[in-house]
């Protein structure tokens, strides 16, 4: 069975309580539960982690190279700042899908640039919790289409 690591970055542990008008009222635990349930339907093992620390996220990506077949990542604000996370994704060569609950392009200018987009196979943003579920479907589709890694 293929395995997918879903990474939630800084402040996403506050989901449900943090700016619900932007991020919705669903908790991170509930998002993880829905991802695992959908993974079951799609035949994907889903592991999830959350960290507020850039270094921990880099380490998790590096370690995923030995067991995961794909990454789904919402790097939170690190999306807009972290060359280290982008380098880690590029380094492990796992197909990765970038996720955001909100539509980052409809928000402040500083959210419009993502360091991660260049090293991901695609980005899904603006659909709230469904952004994650759509990303998992994208991973399943990407695998069944026979791709194994990010195209050069
Ligand atoms: C976010 C968007 C980021 O700009 C922000 O810093 C977040 C959440 C999203 O899911 O919409 O923390 O990644």
CSV table of N, CA and C and ligand atoms in Angstrom, one decimal:
chain,number,residue,atom,x,y,z
A,1,UNK,N,0.8,-1.2,0.0
A,1,UNK,CA,0.0,0.0,0.0
A,1,UNK,C,0.9,1.3,0.0
A,2,UNK,N,0.5,2.2,-0.8
A,2,UNK,CA,1.3,3.5,-0.8
A,2,UNK,C,1.0,4.3,0.4
A,3,UNK,N,2.1,5.0,0.8
A,3,UNK,CA,2.0,5.8,2.0
A,3,UNK,C,2.1,7.3,1.7
A,4,UNK,N,1.4,8.1,2.4
A,4,UNK,CA,1.4,9.6,2.2
A,4,UNK,C,1.6,10.2,3.5
A,5,UNK,N,2.6,11.2,3.6
A,5,UNK,CA,2.8,12.0,4.8
A,5,UNK,C,2.1,13.3,4.6
A,6,UNK,N,1.2,13.7,5.5
A,6,UNK,CA,0.6,15.0,5.4
A,6,UNK,C,1.2,15.8,6.5
A,7,UNK,N,1.8,17.0,6.1
A,7,UNK,CA,2.5,17.9,7.0
A,7,UNK,C,1.7,19.1,7.2
A,8,UNK,N,1.4,19.4,8.5
A,8,UNK,CA,0.7,20.7,8.9
A,8,UNK,C,1.8,21.6,9.6
A,9,UNK,N,2.0,22.8,9.1
A,9,UNK,CA,3.0,23.6,9.6
A,9,UNK,C,2.5,24.5,10.8
A,10,UNK,N,3.2,25.6,11.0
A,10,UNK,CA,2.9,26.4,12.2
A,10,UNK,C,1.5,27.0,12.3
A,11,UNK,N,1.0,27.0,13.5
A,11,UNK,CA,-0.3,27.5,13.9
A,11,UNK,C,-1.5,26.7,13.4
A,12,UNK,N,-1.2,25.7,12.7
A,12,UNK,CA,-2.4,24.9,12.2
A,12,UNK,C,-2.9,24.0,13.3
A,13,UNK,N,-2.1,23.8,14.4
A,13,UNK,CA,-2.7,23.2,15.6
A,13,UNK,C,-3.8,24.0,16.2
A,14,UNK,N,-3.9,25.3,15.8
A,14,UNK,CA,-5.0,26.1,16.4
A,14,UNK,C,-6.3,26.1,15.6
A,15,UNK,N,-6.3,25.3,14.5
A,15,UNK,CA,-7.5,25.3,13.6
A,15,UNK,C,-8.7,25.0,14.4
A,16,UNK,N,-9.8,25.7,14.0
A,16,UNK,CA,-11.1,25.6,14.7
A,16,UNK,C,-11.2,26.8,15.7
A,17,UNK,N,-10.1,27.3,16.2
A,17,UNK,CA,-10.1,28.5,17.1
A,17,UNK,C,-9.5,29.7,16.5
A,18,UNK,N,-8.6,29.4,15.5
A,18,UNK,CA,-7.8,30.5,14.9
A,18,UNK,C,-8.6,31.1,13.7
A,19,UNK,N,-8.9,32.4,13.8
A,19,UNK,CA,-9.5,33.1,12.7
A,19,UNK,C,-10.5,32.2,11.9
A,20,UNK,N,-11.6,31.7,12.5
A,20,UNK,CA,-12.5,30.8,11.8
A,20,UNK,C,-13.1,31.4,10.6
A,21,UNK,N,-13.2,32.7,10.5
A,21,UNK,CA,-13.8,33.3,9.3
A,21,UNK,C,-12.9,33.1,8.1
A,22,UNK,N,-11.6,32.8,8.3
A,22,UNK,CA,-10.6,32.6,7.3
A,22,UNK,C,-10.4,31.1,7.1
A,23,UNK,N,-10.2,30.4,8.2
A,23,UNK,CA,-9.7,29.0,8.2
A,23,UNK,C,-10.8,28.0,8.5
A,24,UNK,N,-12.0,28.5,8.9
A,24,UNK,CA,-13.1,27.5,9.1
A,24,UNK,C,-13.1,27.1,10.6
A,25,UNK,N,-14.1,26.2,10.9
A,25,UNK,CA,-14.2,25.8,12.3
A,25,UNK,C,-13.8,24.4,12.6
A,26,UNK,N,-13.3,23.7,11.6
A,26,UNK,CA,-12.9,22.3,11.7
A,26,UNK,C,-11.5,22.2,12.4
A,27,UNK,N,-11.4,21.3,13.4
A,27,UNK,CA,-10.2,21.2,14.1
A,27,UNK,C,-9.2,20.4,13.3
A,28,UNK,N,-7.9,20.4,13.7
A,28,UNK,CA,-6.9,19.7,13.0
A,28,UNK,C,-7.1,18.2,13.1
A,29,UNK,N,-7.6,17.8,14.3
A,29,UNK,CA,-7.8,16.3,14.6
A,29,UNK,C,-8.9,15.8,13.6
A,30,UNK,N,-9.9,16.7,13.4
A,30,UNK,CA,-11.0,16.3,12.5
A,30,UNK,C,-10.5,16.2,11.0
A,31,UNK,N,-9.6,17.1,10.6
A,31,UNK,CA,-9.1,17.1,9.3
A,31,UNK,C,-8.3,15.8,9.1
A,32,UNK,N,-7.5,15.4,10.1
A,32,UNK,CA,-6.7,14.2,10.0
A,32,UNK,C,-7.6,13.0,10.0
A,33,UNK,N,-8.7,13.0,10.7
A,33,UNK,CA,-9.6,11.9,10.7
A,33,UNK,C,-10.2,11.7,9.3
A,34,UNK,N,-10.6,12.8,8.7
A,34,UNK,CA,-11.2,12.8,7.4
A,34,UNK,C,-10.1,12.3,6.3
A,35,UNK,N,-8.9,12.8,6.5
A,35,UNK,CA,-7.9,12.4,5.5
A,35,UNK,C,-7.6,10.8,5.6
A,36,UNK,N,-7.6,10.3,6.8
A,36,UNK,CA,-7.3,8.9,7.0
A,36,UNK,C,-8.5,8.1,6.4
A,37,UNK,N,-9.7,8.6,6.6
A,37,UNK,CA,-10.9,7.9,6.1
A,37,UNK,C,-10.9,7.9,4.6
A,38,UNK,N,-10.6,9.0,4.0
A,38,UNK,CA,-10.5,9.1,2.5
A,38,UNK,C,-9.3,8.2,2.0
A,39,UNK,N,-8.2,8.2,2.8
A,39,UNK,CA,-7.1,7.4,2.4
A,39,UNK,C,-7.5,5.9,2.3
A,40,UNK,N,-8.3,5.5,3.3
A,40,UNK,CA,-8.9,4.1,3.3
A,40,UNK,C,-9.6,3.8,2.0
A,41,UNK,N,-10.4,4.8,1.6
A,41,UNK,CA,-11.2,4.6,0.4
A,41,UNK,C,-10.3,4.5,-0.9
A,42,UNK,N,-9.3,5.3,-0.8
A,42,UNK,CA,-8.4,5.4,-2.0
A,42,UNK,C,-7.3,4.4,-2.0
A,43,UNK,N,-7.2,3.6,-0.9
A,43,UNK,CA,-6.1,2.6,-0.8
A,43,UNK,C,-4.7,3.3,-0.5
A,44,UNK,N,-4.8,4.4,0.2
A,44,UNK,CA,-3.5,5.0,0.6
A,44,UNK,C,-3.4,5.1,2.2
A,45,UNK,N,-2.2,4.7,2.7
A,45,UNK,CA,-2.0,4.9,4.1
A,45,UNK,C,-1.6,6.3,4.4
A,46,UNK,N,-2.3,7.0,5.3
A,46,UNK,CA,-2.1,8.4,5.5
A,46,UNK,C,-1.5,8.6,6.9
A,47,UNK,N,-0.3,9.2,7.0
A,47,UNK,CA,0.3,9.6,8.3
A,47,UNK,C,0.3,11.1,8.3
A,48,UNK,N,0.0,11.6,9.5
A,48,UNK,CA,0.0,13.1,9.6
A,48,UNK,C,0.9,13.6,10.7
A,49,UNK,N,1.4,14.8,10.6
A,49,UNK,CA,2.2,15.4,11.6
A,49,UNK,C,2.0,16.9,11.6
A,50,UNK,N,2.1,17.5,12.7
A,50,UNK,CA,2.0,19.0,12.8
A,50,UNK,C,3.3,19.5,13.6
A,51,UNK,N,3.9,20.6,13.1
A,51,UNK,CA,5.0,21.2,13.8
A,51,UNK,C,5.0,22.7,13.6
A,52,UNK,N,5.3,23.4,14.7
A,52,UNK,CA,5.5,24.8,14.6
A,52,UNK,C,6.9,25.2,14.3
A,53,UNK,N,7.8,24.2,14.1
A,53,UNK,CA,9.2,24.4,13.9
A,53,UNK,C,9.7,24.1,12.5
A,54,UNK,N,10.3,25.0,11.9
A,54,UNK,CA,10.8,24.8,10.5
A,54,UNK,C,11.8,23.6,10.4
A,55,UNK,N,12.7,23.5,11.4
A,55,UNK,CA,13.7,22.4,11.4
A,55,UNK,C,13.0,21.1,11.5
A,56,UNK,N,12.0,21.0,12.3
A,56,UNK,CA,11.3,19.7,12.5
A,56,UNK,C,10.6,19.3,11.2
A,57,UNK,N,10.1,20.3,10.5
A,57,UNK,CA,9.4,20.0,9.2
A,57,UNK,C,10.5,19.5,8.2
A,58,UNK,N,11.6,20.1,8.2
A,58,UNK,CA,12.7,19.7,7.3
A,58,UNK,C,13.1,18.3,7.6
A,59,UNK,N,13.3,18.0,8.9
A,59,UNK,CA,13.6,16.6,9.3
A,59,UNK,C,12.6,15.6,8.9
A,60,UNK,N,11.3,15.9,9.1
A,60,UNK,CA,10.2,15.0,8.8
A,60,UNK,C,10.2,14.7,7.3
A,61,UNK,N,10.5,15.7,6.5
A,61,UNK,CA,10.5,15.5,5.0
A,61,UNK,C,11.7,14.6,4.6
A,62,UNK,N,12.9,14.9,5.3
A,62,UNK,CA,14.0,14.0,5.0
A,62,UNK,C,13.7,12.5,5.4
A,63,UNK,N,13.1,12.3,6.5
A,63,UNK,CA,12.8,11.0,7.0
A,63,UNK,C,11.8,10.3,6.1
A,64,UNK,N,10.9,11.1,5.6
A,64,UNK,CA,9.8,10.5,4.8
A,64,UNK,C,10.4,9.8,3.5
A,65,UNK,N,11.6,10.3,3.1
A,65,UNK,CA,12.2,9.7,1.9
A,65,UNK,C,12.3,8.2,2.1
A,66,UNK,N,12.4,7.6,3.3
A,66,UNK,CA,12.7,6.2,3.5
A,66,UNK,C,11.4,5.4,3.6
A,67,UNK,N,10.2,6.1,3.7
A,67,UNK,CA,9.0,5.3,3.9
A,67,UNK,C,7.8,5.8,3.1
A,68,UNK,N,7.8,7.1,2.7
A,68,UNK,CA,6.5,7.6,2.1
A,68,UNK,C,6.7,7.6,0.6
A,69,UNK,N,5.5,7.6,-0.1
A,69,UNK,CA,5.5,7.7,-1.5
A,69,UNK,C,5.1,9.1,-2.0
A,70,UNK,N,4.6,9.9,-1.1
A,70,UNK,CA,4.2,11.3,-1.5
A,70,UNK,C,4.0,12.1,-0.3
A,71,UNK,N,4.1,13.4,-0.5
A,71,UNK,CA,3.9,14.4,0.6
A,71,UNK,C,2.7,15.3,0.2
A,72,UNK,N,2.0,15.7,1.3
A,72,UNK,CA,1.0,16.8,1.2
A,72,UNK,C,1.4,17.8,2.2
A,73,UNK,N,1.6,19.0,1.9
A,73,UNK,CA,2.1,20.0,2.8
A,73,UNK,C,1.4,21.3,2.8
A,74,UNK,N,0.9,21.6,4.0
A,74,UNK,CA,0.5,23.0,4.3
A,74,UNK,C,1.5,23.6,5.2
A,75,UNK,N,2.4,24.4,4.7
A,75,UNK,CA,3.5,24.9,5.5
A,75,UNK,C,3.2,26.2,6.2
A,76,UNK,N,1.9,26.5,6.2
A,76,UNK,CA,1.5,27.8,6.9
A,76,UNK,C,2.3,28.9,6.4
A,77,UNK,N,2.7,29.8,7.3
A,77,UNK,CA,3.5,31.0,7.0
A,77,UNK,C,4.9,30.6,6.4
A,78,UNK,N,5.4,29.4,6.7
A,78,UNK,CA,6.7,29.1,6.1
A,78,UNK,C,6.6,28.9,4.6
A,79,UNK,N,5.4,28.8,4.1
A,79,UNK,CA,5.2,28.7,2.6
A,79,UNK,C,5.9,29.9,2.0
A,80,UNK,N,5.8,31.1,2.7
A,80,UNK,CA,6.2,32.4,2.1
A,80,UNK,C,7.6,32.8,2.5
A,81,UNK,N,8.2,31.9,3.3
A,81,UNK,CA,9.6,32.3,3.8
A,81,UNK,C,10.6,31.2,3.6
A,82,UNK,N,10.2,30.0,3.5
A,82,UNK,CA,11.2,28.9,3.8
A,82,UNK,C,11.9,28.3,2.5
A,83,UNK,N,13.1,28.7,2.3
A,83,UNK,CA,13.9,28.0,1.3
A,83,UNK,C,14.3,26.7,1.8
A,84,UNK,N,14.5,26.5,3.1
A,84,UNK,CA,14.9,25.2,3.7
A,84,UNK,C,13.9,24.1,3.4
A,85,UNK,N,12.6,24.4,3.6
A,85,UNK,CA,11.5,23.4,3.3
A,85,UNK,C,11.5,23.1,1.9
A,86,UNK,N,11.6,24.1,1.0
A,86,UNK,CA,11.6,23.9,-0.4
A,86,UNK,C,12.8,23.0,-0.8
A,87,UNK,N,13.9,23.3,-0.3
A,87,UNK,CA,15.1,22.5,-0.6
A,87,UNK,C,14.9,21.0,-0.1
A,88,UNK,N,14.3,20.8,1.0
A,88,UNK,CA,14.1,19.5,1.5
A,88,UNK,C,13.2,18.7,0.6
A,89,UNK,N,12.1,19.3,0.1
A,89,UNK,CA,11.2,18.7,-0.8
A,89,UNK,C,11.9,18.3,-2.1
A,90,UNK,N,12.6,19.3,-2.6
A,90,UNK,CA,13.4,19.0,-3.8
A,90,UNK,C,14.4,17.9,-3.6
A,91,UNK,N,15.0,17.9,-2.4
A,91,UNK,CA,16.1,16.9,-2.2
A,91,UNK,C,15.6,15.5,-2.1
A,92,UNK,N,14.4,15.3,-1.5
A,92,UNK,CA,13.9,13.9,-1.4
A,92,UNK,C,13.3,13.4,-2.6
A,93,UNK,N,12.9,14.3,-3.5
A,93,UNK,CA,12.3,13.9,-4.8
A,93,UNK,C,11.0,13.2,-4.7
A,94,UNK,N,10.3,13.4,-3.5
A,94,UNK,CA,9.0,12.8,-3.4
A,94,UNK,C,8.0,13.7,-4.1
A,95,UNK,N,7.0,13.2,-4.8
A,95,UNK,CA,5.9,14.1,-5.3
A,95,UNK,C,5.2,14.7,-4.1
A,96,UNK,N,5.0,16.0,-4.2
A,96,UNK,CA,4.4,16.8,-3.1
A,96,UNK,C,3.3,17.7,-3.7
A,97,UNK,N,2.2,17.8,-2.9
A,97,UNK,CA,1.2,18.7,-3.2
A,97,UNK,C,1.1,19.7,-2.1
A,98,UNK,N,1.1,21.0,-2.6
A,98,UNK,CA,1.0,22.1,-1.6
A,98,UNK,C,-0.5,22.4,-1.4
A,99,UNK,N,-0.8,22.6,-0.1
A,99,UNK,CA,-2.2,22.9,0.3
A,99,UNK,C,-2.3,24.2,1.1
A,100,UNK,N,-3.4,24.9,0.9
A,100,UNK,CA,-3.8,26.0,1.8
A,100,UNK,C,-5.3,25.9,1.9
A,101,UNK,N,-5.7,26.2,3.1
A,101,UNK,CA,-7.2,26.3,3.4
A,101,UNK,C,-7.7,27.5,2.7
A,102,UNK,N,-7.0,28.6,2.9
A,102,UNK,CA,-7.5,29.9,2.3
A,102,UNK,C,-6.9,30.1,0.9
A,103,UNK,N,-7.6,31.0,0.1
A,103,UNK,CA,-7.1,31.3,-1.2
A,103,UNK,C,-6.0,32.4,-1.0
A,104,UNK,N,-4.7,32.0,-1.0
A,104,UNK,CA,-3.6,32.9,-0.6
A,104,UNK,C,-3.5,34.0,-1.6
A,105,UNK,N,-4.1,33.9,-2.8
A,105,UNK,CA,-4.0,34.9,-3.9
A,105,UNK,C,-5.0,36.0,-3.7
A,106,UNK,N,-6.0,35.7,-2.8
A,106,UNK,CA,-7.1,36.7,-2.6
A,106,UNK,C,-6.8,37.4,-1.3
A,107,UNK,N,-5.6,37.2,-0.7
A,107,UNK,CA,-5.3,37.8,0.6
A,107,UNK,C,-4.1,38.8,0.4
A,108,UNK,N,-3.4,39.1,1.5
A,108,UNK,CA,-2.4,40.1,1.5
A,108,UNK,C,-1.3,39.7,0.4
A,109,UNK,N,-0.7,40.7,-0.1
A,109,UNK,CA,0.4,40.6,-1.1
A,109,UNK,C,1.5,39.6,-0.7
A,110,UNK,N,1.9,39.7,0.6
A,110,UNK,CA,3.0,38.8,1.1
A,110,UNK,C,2.6,37.4,1.1
A,111,UNK,N,1.4,37.0,0.9
A,111,UNK,CA,1.0,35.6,0.9
A,111,UNK,C,1.0,35.1,-0.6
A,112,UNK,N,1.1,36.0,-1.5
A,112,UNK,CA,1.0,35.6,-2.9
A,112,UNK,C,2.2,34.7,-3.4
A,113,UNK,N,3.3,34.9,-2.8
A,113,UNK,CA,4.5,34.1,-3.2
A,113,UNK,C,4.7,32.9,-2.4
A,114,UNK,N,4.9,31.8,-3.0
A,114,UNK,CA,5.2,30.5,-2.3
A,114,UNK,C,6.5,30.0,-2.8
A,115,UNK,N,7.4,29.7,-1.8
A,115,UNK,CA,8.7,29.1,-2.1
A,115,UNK,C,8.5,27.6,-2.5
A,116,UNK,N,7.3,27.1,-2.1
A,116,UNK,CA,7.1,25.6,-2.3
A,116,UNK,C,6.6,25.2,-3.7
A,117,UNK,N,5.9,26.1,-4.3
A,117,UNK,CA,5.2,25.8,-5.6
A,117,UNK,C,6.1,25.2,-6.6
A,118,UNK,N,7.3,25.8,-6.7
A,118,UNK,CA,8.3,25.4,-7.7
A,118,UNK,C,8.7,23.9,-7.6
A,119,UNK,N,8.6,23.4,-6.3
A,119,UNK,CA,9.1,22.0,-6.1
A,119,UNK,C,8.0,21.0,-5.8
A,120,UNK,N,6.7,21.5,-6.0
A,120,UNK,CA,5.6,20.6,-5.8
A,120,UNK,C,5.0,20.3,-7.2
A,121,UNK,N,4.2,19.2,-7.3
A,121,UNK,CA,3.6,18.9,-8.6
A,121,UNK,C,2.4,19.8,-8.8
A,122,UNK,N,1.8,20.3,-7.7
A,122,UNK,CA,0.7,21.2,-7.9
A,122,UNK,C,0.3,21.8,-6.5
A,123,UNK,N,-0.6,22.8,-6.6
A,123,UNK,CA,-1.1,23.5,-5.4
A,123,UNK,C,-2.6,23.5,-5.4
A,124,UNK,N,-3.2,23.3,-4.2
A,124,UNK,CA,-4.6,23.4,-4.1
A,124,UNK,C,-4.9,24.4,-2.9
A,125,UNK,N,-5.6,25.5,-3.2
A,125,UNK,CA,-5.9,26.4,-2.1
A,125,UNK,C,-7.3,27.0,-2.3
A,126,UNK,N,-7.8,27.4,-1.1
A,126,UNK,CA,-9.1,28.1,-1.2
A,126,UNK,C,-10.3,27.3,-0.9
A,127,UNK,N,-10.2,26.0,-0.7
A,127,UNK,CA,-11.3,25.2,-0.5
A,127,UNK,C,-11.5,24.7,1.0
A,128,UNK,N,-10.9,25.4,1.9
A,128,UNK,CA,-11.0,25.0,3.3
A,128,UNK,C,-10.5,23.6,3.5
A,129,UNK,N,-11.2,22.8,4.3
A,129,UNK,CA,-10.8,21.4,4.6
A,129,UNK,C,-10.7,20.6,3.3
A,130,UNK,N,-11.5,20.9,2.4
A,130,UNK,CA,-11.5,20.2,1.1
A,130,UNK,C,-10.2,20.3,0.3
A,131,UNK,N,-9.5,21.4,0.6
A,131,UNK,CA,-8.2,21.5,-0.1
A,131,UNK,C,-7.3,20.3,0.2
A,132,UNK,N,-7.3,19.8,1.5
A,132,UNK,CA,-6.6,18.6,1.9
A,132,UNK,C,-7.1,17.4,1.2
A,133,UNK,N,-8.4,17.3,1.2
A,133,UNK,CA,-9.0,16.0,0.6
A,133,UNK,C,-8.8,16.0,-0.9
A,134,UNK,N,-8.9,17.1,-1.5
A,134,UNK,CA,-8.6,17.2,-3.0
A,134,UNK,C,-7.1,16.8,-3.3
A,135,UNK,N,-6.3,17.3,-2.4
A,135,UNK,CA,-4.8,17.0,-2.5
A,135,UNK,C,-4.6,15.5,-2.4
A,136,UNK,N,-5.3,14.8,-1.5
A,136,UNK,CA,-5.1,13.4,-1.4
A,136,UNK,C,-5.6,12.7,-2.6
A,137,UNK,N,-6.7,13.2,-3.2
A,137,UNK,CA,-7.2,12.6,-4.5
A,137,UNK,C,-6.2,12.8,-5.6
A,138,UNK,N,-5.6,14.0,-5.6
A,138,UNK,CA,-4.6,14.3,-6.6
A,138,UNK,C,-3.4,13.4,-6.5
A,139,UNK,N,-3.0,13.0,-5.2
A,139,UNK,CA,-1.9,12.1,-5.0
A,139,UNK,C,-2.3,10.7,-5.6
A,140,UNK,N,-3.5,10.3,-5.3
A,140,UNK,CA,-3.9,9.0,-5.7
A,140,UNK,C,-3.9,8.9,-7.3
A,141,UNK,N,-4.4,10.0,-7.9
A,141,UNK,CA,-4.5,10.1,-9.3
A,141,UNK,C,-3.1,10.1,-9.9
A,142,UNK,N,-2.2,10.9,-9.3
A,142,UNK,CA,-0.8,11.0,-9.8
A,142,UNK,C,-0.2,9.6,-9.8
A,143,UNK,N,-0.4,8.8,-8.7
A,143,UNK,CA,0.2,7.5,-8.6
A,143,UNK,C,-0.4,6.6,-9.6
A,144,UNK,N,-1.8,6.6,-9.8
A,144,UNK,CA,-2.4,5.6,-10.7
A,144,UNK,C,-2.0,6.0,-12.1
A,145,UNK,N,-1.7,7.3,-12.4
A,145,UNK,CA,-1.2,7.6,-13.7
A,145,UNK,C,0.2,7.2,-14.0
A,146,UNK,N,0.8,6.6,-12.9
A,146,UNK,CA,2.2,6.0,-13.1
A,146,UNK,C,3.3,6.9,-12.9
A,147,UNK,N,3.1,8.1,-12.3
A,147,UNK,CA,4.2,9.0,-12.1
A,147,UNK,C,4.8,8.6,-10.7
A,148,UNK,N,6.1,8.8,-10.6
A,148,UNK,CA,6.7,8.4,-9.3
A,148,UNK,C,7.4,9.6,-8.6
A,149,UNK,N,7.7,10.6,-9.4
A,149,UNK,CA,8.4,11.7,-8.7
A,149,UNK,C,8.1,13.0,-9.5
A,150,UNK,N,8.6,14.1,-8.9
A,150,UNK,CA,8.4,15.4,-9.6
A,150,UNK,C,9.1,15.4,-10.9
A,151,UNK,N,8.5,15.9,-11.9
A,151,UNK,CA,9.2,16.0,-13.2
A,151,UNK,C,10.2,17.0,-13.2
A,152,UNK,N,11.3,16.9,-13.9
A,152,UNK,CA,12.4,17.8,-13.8
A,152,UNK,C,12.1,19.1,-14.5
B,1,LIG,C1,-2.3,29.0,5.2
B,1,LIG,C2,-2.1,30.4,4.5
B,1,LIG,C3,-0.8,31.0,5.0
B,1,LIG,O1,-0.6,32.3,4.4
B,1,LIG,C4,-0.9,31.2,6.5
B,1,LIG,O2,0.3,31.8,7.0
B,1,LIG,C5,-1.3,30.0,7.2
B,1,LIG,C6,-2.3,29.1,6.7
B,1,LIG,C7,-3.6,28.4,4.7
B,1,LIG,O3,-3.8,27.2,5.0
B,1,LIG,O4,-4.5,29.1,4.2
B,1,LIG,O5,-0.8,29.7,8.3
B,1,LIG,O6,-1.3,28.1,4.8
